[in-house]
Short mmCIF file of C-alpha atoms in Angstrom, two decimals:
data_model
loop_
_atom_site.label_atom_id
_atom_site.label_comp_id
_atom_site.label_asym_id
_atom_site.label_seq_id
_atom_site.Cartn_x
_atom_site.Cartn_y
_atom_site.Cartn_z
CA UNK V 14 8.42 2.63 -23.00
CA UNK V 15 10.26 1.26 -20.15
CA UNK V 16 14.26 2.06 -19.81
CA UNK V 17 16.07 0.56 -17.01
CA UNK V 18 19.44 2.46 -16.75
CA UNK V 19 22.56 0.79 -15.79
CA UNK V 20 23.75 1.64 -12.12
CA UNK V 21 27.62 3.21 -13.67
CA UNK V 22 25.99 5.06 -16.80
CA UNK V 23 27.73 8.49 -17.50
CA UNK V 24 25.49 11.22 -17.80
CA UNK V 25 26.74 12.08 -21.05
CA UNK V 26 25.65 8.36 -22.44
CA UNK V 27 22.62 9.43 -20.34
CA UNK V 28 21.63 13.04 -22.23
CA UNK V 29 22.65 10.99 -25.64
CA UNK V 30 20.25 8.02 -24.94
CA UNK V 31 17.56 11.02 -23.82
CA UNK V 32 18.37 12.73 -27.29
CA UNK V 33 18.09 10.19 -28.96
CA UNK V 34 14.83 8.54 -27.83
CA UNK V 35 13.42 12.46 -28.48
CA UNK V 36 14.32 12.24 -31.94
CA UNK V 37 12.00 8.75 -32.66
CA UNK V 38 9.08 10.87 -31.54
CA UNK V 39 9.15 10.04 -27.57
CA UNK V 40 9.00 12.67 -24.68
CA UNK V 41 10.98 11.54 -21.60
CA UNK V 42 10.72 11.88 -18.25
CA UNK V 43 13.59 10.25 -15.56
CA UNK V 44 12.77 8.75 -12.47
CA UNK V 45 15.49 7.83 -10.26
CA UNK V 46 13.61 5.73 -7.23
CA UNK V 47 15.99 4.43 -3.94
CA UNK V 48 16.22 0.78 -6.40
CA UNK V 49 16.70 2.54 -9.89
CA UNK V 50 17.12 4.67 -12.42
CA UNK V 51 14.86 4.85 -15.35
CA UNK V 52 13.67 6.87 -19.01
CA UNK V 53 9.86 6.63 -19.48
CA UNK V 54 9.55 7.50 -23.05
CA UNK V 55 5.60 8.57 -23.82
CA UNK V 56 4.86 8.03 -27.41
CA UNK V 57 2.71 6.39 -29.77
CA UNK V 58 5.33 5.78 -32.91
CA UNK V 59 5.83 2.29 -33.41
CA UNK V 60 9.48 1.54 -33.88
CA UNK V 61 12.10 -1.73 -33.19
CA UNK V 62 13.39 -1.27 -29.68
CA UNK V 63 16.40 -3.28 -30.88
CA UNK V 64 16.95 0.21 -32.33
CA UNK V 65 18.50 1.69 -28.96
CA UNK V 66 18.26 -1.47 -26.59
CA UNK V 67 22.15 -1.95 -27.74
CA UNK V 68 23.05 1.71 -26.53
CA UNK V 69 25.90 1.67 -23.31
CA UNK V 70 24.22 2.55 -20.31
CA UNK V 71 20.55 0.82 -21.03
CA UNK V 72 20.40 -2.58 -18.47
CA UNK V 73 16.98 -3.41 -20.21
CA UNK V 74 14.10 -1.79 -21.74
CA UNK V 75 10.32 -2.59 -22.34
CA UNK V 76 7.49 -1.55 -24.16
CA UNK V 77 4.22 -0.91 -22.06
CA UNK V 78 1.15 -0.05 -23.51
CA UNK V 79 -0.87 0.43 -19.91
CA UNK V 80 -1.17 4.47 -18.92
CA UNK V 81 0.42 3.47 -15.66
CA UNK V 82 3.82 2.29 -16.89
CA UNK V 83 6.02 1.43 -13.64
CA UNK V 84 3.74 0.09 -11.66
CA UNK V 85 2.64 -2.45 -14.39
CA UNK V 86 3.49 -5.91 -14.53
CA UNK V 87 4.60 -5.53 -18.34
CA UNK V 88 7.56 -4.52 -17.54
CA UNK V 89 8.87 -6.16 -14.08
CA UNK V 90 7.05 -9.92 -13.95
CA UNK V 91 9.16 -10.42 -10.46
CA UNK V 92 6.32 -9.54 -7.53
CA UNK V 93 7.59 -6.61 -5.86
CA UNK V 94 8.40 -7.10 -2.01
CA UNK V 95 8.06 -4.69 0.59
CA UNK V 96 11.17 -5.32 3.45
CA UNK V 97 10.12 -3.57 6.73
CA UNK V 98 13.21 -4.76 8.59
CA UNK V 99 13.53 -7.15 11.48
CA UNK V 100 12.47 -10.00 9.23
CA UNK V 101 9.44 -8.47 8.68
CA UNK V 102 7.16 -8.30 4.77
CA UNK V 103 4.85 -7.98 2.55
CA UNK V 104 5.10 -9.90 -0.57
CA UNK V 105 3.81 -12.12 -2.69
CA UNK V 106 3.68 -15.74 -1.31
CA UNK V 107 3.37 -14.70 2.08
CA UNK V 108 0.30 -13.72 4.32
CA UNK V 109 0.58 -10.23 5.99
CA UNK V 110 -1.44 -9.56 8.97
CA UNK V 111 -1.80 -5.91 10.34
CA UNK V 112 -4.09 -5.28 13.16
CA UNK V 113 -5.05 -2.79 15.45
CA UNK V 114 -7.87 0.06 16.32
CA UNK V 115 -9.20 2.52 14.11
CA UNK V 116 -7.81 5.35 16.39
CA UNK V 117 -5.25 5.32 18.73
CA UNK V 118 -6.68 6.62 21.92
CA UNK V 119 -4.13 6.24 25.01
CA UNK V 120 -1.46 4.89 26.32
CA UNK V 121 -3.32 2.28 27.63
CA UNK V 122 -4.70 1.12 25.18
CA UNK V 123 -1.62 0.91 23.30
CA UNK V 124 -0.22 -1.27 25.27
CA UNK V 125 -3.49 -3.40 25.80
CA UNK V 126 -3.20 -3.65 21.73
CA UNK V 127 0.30 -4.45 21.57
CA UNK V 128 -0.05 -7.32 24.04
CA UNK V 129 -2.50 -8.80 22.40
CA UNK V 130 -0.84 -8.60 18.86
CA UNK V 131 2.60 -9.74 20.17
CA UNK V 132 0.43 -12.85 21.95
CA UNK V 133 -0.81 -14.18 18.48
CA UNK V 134 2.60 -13.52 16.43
CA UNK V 135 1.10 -10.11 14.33
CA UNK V 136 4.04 -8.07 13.88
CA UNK V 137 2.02 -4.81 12.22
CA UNK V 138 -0.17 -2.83 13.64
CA UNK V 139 -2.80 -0.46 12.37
CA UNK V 140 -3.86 2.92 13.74
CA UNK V 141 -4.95 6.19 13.34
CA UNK V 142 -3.40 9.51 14.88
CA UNK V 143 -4.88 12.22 12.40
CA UNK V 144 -8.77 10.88 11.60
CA UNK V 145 -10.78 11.67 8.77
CA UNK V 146 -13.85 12.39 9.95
CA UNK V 147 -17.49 12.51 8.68
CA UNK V 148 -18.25 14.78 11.42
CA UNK V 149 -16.25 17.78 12.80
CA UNK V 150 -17.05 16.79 16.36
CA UNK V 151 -16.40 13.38 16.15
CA UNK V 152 -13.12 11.78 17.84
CA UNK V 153 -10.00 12.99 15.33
CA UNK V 154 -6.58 11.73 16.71
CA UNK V 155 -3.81 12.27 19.51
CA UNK V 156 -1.86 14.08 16.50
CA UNK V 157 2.03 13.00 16.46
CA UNK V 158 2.64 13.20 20.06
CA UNK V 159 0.01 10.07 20.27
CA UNK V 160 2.17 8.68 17.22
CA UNK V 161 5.44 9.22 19.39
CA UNK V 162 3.69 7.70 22.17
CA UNK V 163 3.03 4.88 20.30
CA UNK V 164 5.96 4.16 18.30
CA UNK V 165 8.35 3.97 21.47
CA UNK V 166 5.54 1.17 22.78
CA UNK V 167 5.46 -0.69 19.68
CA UNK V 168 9.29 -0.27 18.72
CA UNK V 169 10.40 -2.07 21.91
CA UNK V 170 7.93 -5.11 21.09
CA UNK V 171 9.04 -5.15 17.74
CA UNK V 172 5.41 -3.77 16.13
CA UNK V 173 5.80 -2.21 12.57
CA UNK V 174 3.22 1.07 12.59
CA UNK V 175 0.94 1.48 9.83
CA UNK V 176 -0.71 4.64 10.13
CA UNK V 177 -2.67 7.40 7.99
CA UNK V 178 -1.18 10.61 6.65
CA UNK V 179 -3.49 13.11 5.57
CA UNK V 180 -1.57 15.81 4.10
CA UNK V 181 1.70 16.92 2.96
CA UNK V 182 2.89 19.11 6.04
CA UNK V 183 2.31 15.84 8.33
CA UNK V 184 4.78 13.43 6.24
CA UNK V 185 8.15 14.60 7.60
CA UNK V 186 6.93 15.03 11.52
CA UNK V 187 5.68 11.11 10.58
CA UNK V 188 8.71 10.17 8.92
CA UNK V 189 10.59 8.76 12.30
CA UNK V 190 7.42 6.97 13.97
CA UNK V 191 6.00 5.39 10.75
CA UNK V 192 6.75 2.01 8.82
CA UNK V 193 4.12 2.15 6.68
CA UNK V 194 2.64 5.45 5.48
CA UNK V 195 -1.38 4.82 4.52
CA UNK V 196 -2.79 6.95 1.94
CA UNK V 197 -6.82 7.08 3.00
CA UNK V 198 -9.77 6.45 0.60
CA UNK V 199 -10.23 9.73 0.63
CA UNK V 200 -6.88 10.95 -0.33
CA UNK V 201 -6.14 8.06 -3.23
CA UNK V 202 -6.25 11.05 -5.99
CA UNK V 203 -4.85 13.83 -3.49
CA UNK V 204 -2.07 14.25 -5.95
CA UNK V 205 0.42 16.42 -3.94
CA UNK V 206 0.46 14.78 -1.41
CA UNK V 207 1.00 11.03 -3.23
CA UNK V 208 3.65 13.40 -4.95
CA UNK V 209 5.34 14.39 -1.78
CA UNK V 210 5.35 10.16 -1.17
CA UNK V 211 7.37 9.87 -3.68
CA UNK V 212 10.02 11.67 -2.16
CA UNK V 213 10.73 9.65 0.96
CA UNK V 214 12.10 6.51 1.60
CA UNK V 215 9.02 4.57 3.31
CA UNK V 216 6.78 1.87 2.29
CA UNK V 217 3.28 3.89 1.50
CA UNK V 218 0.10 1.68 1.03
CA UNK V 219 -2.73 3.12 -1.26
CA UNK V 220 -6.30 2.51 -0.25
CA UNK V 221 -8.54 2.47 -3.15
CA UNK V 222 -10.99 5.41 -3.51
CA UNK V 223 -14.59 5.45 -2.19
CA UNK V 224 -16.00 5.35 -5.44
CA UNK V 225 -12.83 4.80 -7.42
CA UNK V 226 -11.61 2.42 -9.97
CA UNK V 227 -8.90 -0.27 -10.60
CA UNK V 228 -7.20 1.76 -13.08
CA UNK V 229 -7.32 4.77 -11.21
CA UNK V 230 -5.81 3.12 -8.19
CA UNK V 231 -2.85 1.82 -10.06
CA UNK V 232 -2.67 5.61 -11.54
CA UNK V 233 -2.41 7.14 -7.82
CA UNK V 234 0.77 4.45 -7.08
CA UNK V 235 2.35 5.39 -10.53
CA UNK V 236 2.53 9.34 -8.99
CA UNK V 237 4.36 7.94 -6.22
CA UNK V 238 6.43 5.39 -8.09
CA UNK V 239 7.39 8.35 -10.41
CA UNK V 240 7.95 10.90 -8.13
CA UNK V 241 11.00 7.89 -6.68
CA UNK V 242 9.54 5.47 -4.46
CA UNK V 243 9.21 2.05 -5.28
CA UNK V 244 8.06 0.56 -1.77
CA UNK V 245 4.31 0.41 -2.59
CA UNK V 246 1.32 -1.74 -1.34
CA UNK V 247 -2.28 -1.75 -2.86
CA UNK V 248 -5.27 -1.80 -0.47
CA UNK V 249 -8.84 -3.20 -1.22
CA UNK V 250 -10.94 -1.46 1.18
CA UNK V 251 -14.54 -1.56 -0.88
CA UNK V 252 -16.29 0.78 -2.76
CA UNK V 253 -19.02 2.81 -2.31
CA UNK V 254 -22.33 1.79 -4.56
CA UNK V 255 -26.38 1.79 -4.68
CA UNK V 256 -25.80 -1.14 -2.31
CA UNK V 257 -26.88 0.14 1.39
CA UNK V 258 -26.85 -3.36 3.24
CA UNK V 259 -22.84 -2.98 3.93
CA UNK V 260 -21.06 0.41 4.66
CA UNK V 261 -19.04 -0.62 0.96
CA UNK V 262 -18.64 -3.08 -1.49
CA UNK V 263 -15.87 -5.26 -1.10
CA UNK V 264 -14.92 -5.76 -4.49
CA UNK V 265 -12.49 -9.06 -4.32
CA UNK V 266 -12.13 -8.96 -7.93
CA UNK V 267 -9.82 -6.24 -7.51
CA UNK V 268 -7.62 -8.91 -5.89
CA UNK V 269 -6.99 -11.07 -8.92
CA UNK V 270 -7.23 -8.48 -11.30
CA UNK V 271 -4.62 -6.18 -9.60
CA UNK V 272 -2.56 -9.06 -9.01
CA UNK V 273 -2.31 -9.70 -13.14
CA UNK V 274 -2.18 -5.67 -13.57
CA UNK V 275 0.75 -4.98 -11.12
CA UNK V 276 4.01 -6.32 -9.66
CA UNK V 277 2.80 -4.51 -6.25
CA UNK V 278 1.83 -6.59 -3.35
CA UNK V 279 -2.15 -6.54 -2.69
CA UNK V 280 -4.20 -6.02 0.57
CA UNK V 281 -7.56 -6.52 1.80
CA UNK V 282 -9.53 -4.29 4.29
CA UNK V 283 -12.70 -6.56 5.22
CA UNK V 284 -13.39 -3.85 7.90
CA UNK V 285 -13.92 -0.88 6.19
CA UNK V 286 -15.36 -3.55 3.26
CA UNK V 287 -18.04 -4.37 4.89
CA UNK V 288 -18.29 -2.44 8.02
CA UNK V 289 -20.74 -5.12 9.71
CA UNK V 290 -18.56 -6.89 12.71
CA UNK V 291 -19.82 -10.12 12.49
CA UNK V 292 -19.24 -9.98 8.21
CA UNK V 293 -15.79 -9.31 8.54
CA UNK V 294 -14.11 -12.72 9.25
CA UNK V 295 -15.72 -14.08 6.23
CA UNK V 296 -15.28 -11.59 4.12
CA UNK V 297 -11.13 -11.58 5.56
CA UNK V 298 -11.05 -15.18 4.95
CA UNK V 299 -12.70 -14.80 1.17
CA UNK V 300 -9.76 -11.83 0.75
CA UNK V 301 -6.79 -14.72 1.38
CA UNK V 302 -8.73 -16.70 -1.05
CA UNK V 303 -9.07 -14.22 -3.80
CA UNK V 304 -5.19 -14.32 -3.86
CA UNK V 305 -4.39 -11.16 -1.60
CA UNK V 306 -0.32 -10.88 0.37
CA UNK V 307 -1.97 -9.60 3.53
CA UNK V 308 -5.19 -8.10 5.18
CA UNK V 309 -5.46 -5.52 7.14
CA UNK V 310 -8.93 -5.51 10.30
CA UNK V 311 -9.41 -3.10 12.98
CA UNK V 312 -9.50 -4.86 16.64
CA UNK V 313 -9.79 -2.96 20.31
CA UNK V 314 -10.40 -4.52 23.70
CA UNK V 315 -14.11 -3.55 23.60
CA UNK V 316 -15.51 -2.44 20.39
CA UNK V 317 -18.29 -0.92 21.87
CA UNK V 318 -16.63 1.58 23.98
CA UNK V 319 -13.70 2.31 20.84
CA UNK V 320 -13.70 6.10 19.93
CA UNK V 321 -14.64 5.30 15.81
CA UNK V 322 -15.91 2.14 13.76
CA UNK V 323 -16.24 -0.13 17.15
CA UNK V 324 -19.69 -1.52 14.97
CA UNK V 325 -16.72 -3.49 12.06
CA UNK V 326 -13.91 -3.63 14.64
CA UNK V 327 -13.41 -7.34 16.52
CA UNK V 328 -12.47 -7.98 19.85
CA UNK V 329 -9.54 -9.65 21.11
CA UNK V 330 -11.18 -13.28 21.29
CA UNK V 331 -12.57 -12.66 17.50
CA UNK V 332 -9.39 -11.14 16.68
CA UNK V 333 -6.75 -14.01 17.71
CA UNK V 334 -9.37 -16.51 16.21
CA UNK V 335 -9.52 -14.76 13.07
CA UNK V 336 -5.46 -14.60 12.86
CA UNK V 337 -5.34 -18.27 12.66
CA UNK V 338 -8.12 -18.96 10.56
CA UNK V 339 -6.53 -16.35 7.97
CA UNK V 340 -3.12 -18.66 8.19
CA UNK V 341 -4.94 -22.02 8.17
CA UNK V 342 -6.64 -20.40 4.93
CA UNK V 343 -3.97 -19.44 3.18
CA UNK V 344 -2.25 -22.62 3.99
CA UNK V 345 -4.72 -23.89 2.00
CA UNK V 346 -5.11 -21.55 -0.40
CA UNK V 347 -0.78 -22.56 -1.00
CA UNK V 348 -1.87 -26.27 -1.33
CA UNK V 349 -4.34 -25.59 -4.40
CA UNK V 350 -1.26 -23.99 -6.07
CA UNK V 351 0.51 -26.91 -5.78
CA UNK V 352 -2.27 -29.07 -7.73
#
């Protein structure tokens, strides 16, 4: 159960709605998020909701039989829209593009990346300061004085940042240089730190889990909806199976399914979903056709010489063509709905 709390309740109407919802068998927990304030009641007593929906203080309330309550499109049917400022989103009905190298190497590069995405109108960019690596040895990050670097670049050409945080201590030295916190594969079920998410007042977007499911993606937003923050994008980024052809699955069901699950926006990750360059257009193009709000593809100058994943990342040639064949897609893709 679902209670949406009016904006001027009193907390005594408050502790007497609380009470009361105890007493039919329910235990509550409040979340107050930067859009709301709400009473999750967790209980299996069936009882009329007309019982209490009449109480002062309650705007509306819901029943929602999912495990993840907030996050679930039971209770909020309106598509939930991420505002990044500058007339920039992610929402349903719109195609989000975010591009940019796996790691952020230099200043040079930087700006070689930033040109290229302000040339071909992509207003996010992806990146990683603080790598997860296989290897100990390998290439991991310029830490936050690349992300300072990169944010006063980026910030002048009006570039959103979407960039990786690994662990708790990292999120408030990010919190200035960062539009978009990304919660890695490997950290989906990392659940103090998507605790410590909840806290702040930035969009976070959840990558599924290597081997993880749909449910238990929509479980790790729910910790950060819970713990107060509401601004939260899903991320299909393939899962690992028997299959050894690809580096993952891409599993575009996800896309429809989470999209009739959840009133959070949806992205796609053909990069890491496939992990074979010349795959990833098609398998980007397939994403905006599976009804995703935005995909997200790792470009660089020259793959080949890129510090991690140059074998999925595109150039700049592949990378401007795929940015219009993604809105020429999902132009169509707008036209079927119309039929």
């Amino acid at each position: 159960m679902i209670i949406q709390l009016k904006e001027d309740i009193s907390e005594k109407q408050k502790q007497s709605l609380i009470q009361e919802v105890n007493e039919i068998g329910y235990k509550v927990t409040e979340v107050k998020t930067q859009l709301g304030d709400y009473l999750i009641g967790i209980g299996k007593k069936a009882f009329d909701i007309r019982k209490i929906g009449h109480k002062d203080g309650i705007k509306d309330i819901h029943i929602v039989s999912d495990e993840y309550k907030l996050v679930s499109k039971k209770w909020k049917a309106k598509p939930t829209s991420i505002d990044l400022g500058d007339g920039v989103f992610i929402k349903d009905g719109d195609m989000a593009i975010i591009a940019g190298p796996c790691s952020i190497e230099s200043e040079e590069q930087i700006h070689k990346v930033v040109g290229h995405l302000k040339a071909n109108g992509i207003r996010m960019m992806r990146g990683g300061v603080f790598k997860p690596r296989t290897s100990p040895y390998a290439f991991r990050g310029m830490g936050i004085d690349g992300l300072k670097l990169w944010y006063s670049i980026a910030k002048e050409q009006g570039i959103k940042i979407v960039t990786e945080v690994m662990q708790v201590s990292q999120i408030e030295e990010m919190y200035p240089y960062t539009d978009i916190y990304q919660v890695g594969a490997r950290n989906t079920q990392n659940f103090n730190l998507l605790d410590e998410l909840g806290k702040v007042d930035k969009a976070v977007m959840i990558k599924r889990g290597i081997s993880g499911t749909i449910e238990e993606l929509l479980q790790s937003a729910e910790y950060v909806f819970s713990g107060g923050n509401e601004k939260l994008i899903l991320c299909e980024r393939g899962i690992r199976t028997y299959e050894k052809a690809s580096r993952n699955t891409l599993d575009l069901n996800a896309v429809p399914i989470l999209k009739s699950k959840s009133h959070l926006p949806v992205i796609v990750d053909p990069s890491h979903g496939i992990g074979i360059r010349e795959f990833v257009p098609q398998m980007a193009l397939a994403g905006v056709m599976a009804g995703a709000d935005g995909i997200i593809y790792e470009t660089h100058e020259v793959p080949e010489k890129a510090y991690s994943d140059g074998q999925q990342t595109l150039d700049f040639a592949q990378s401007a063509l795929l940015a219009d064949w993604i809105r020429k897609t999902f132009a169509m893709r707008k036209s079927f709905d119309l039929l």
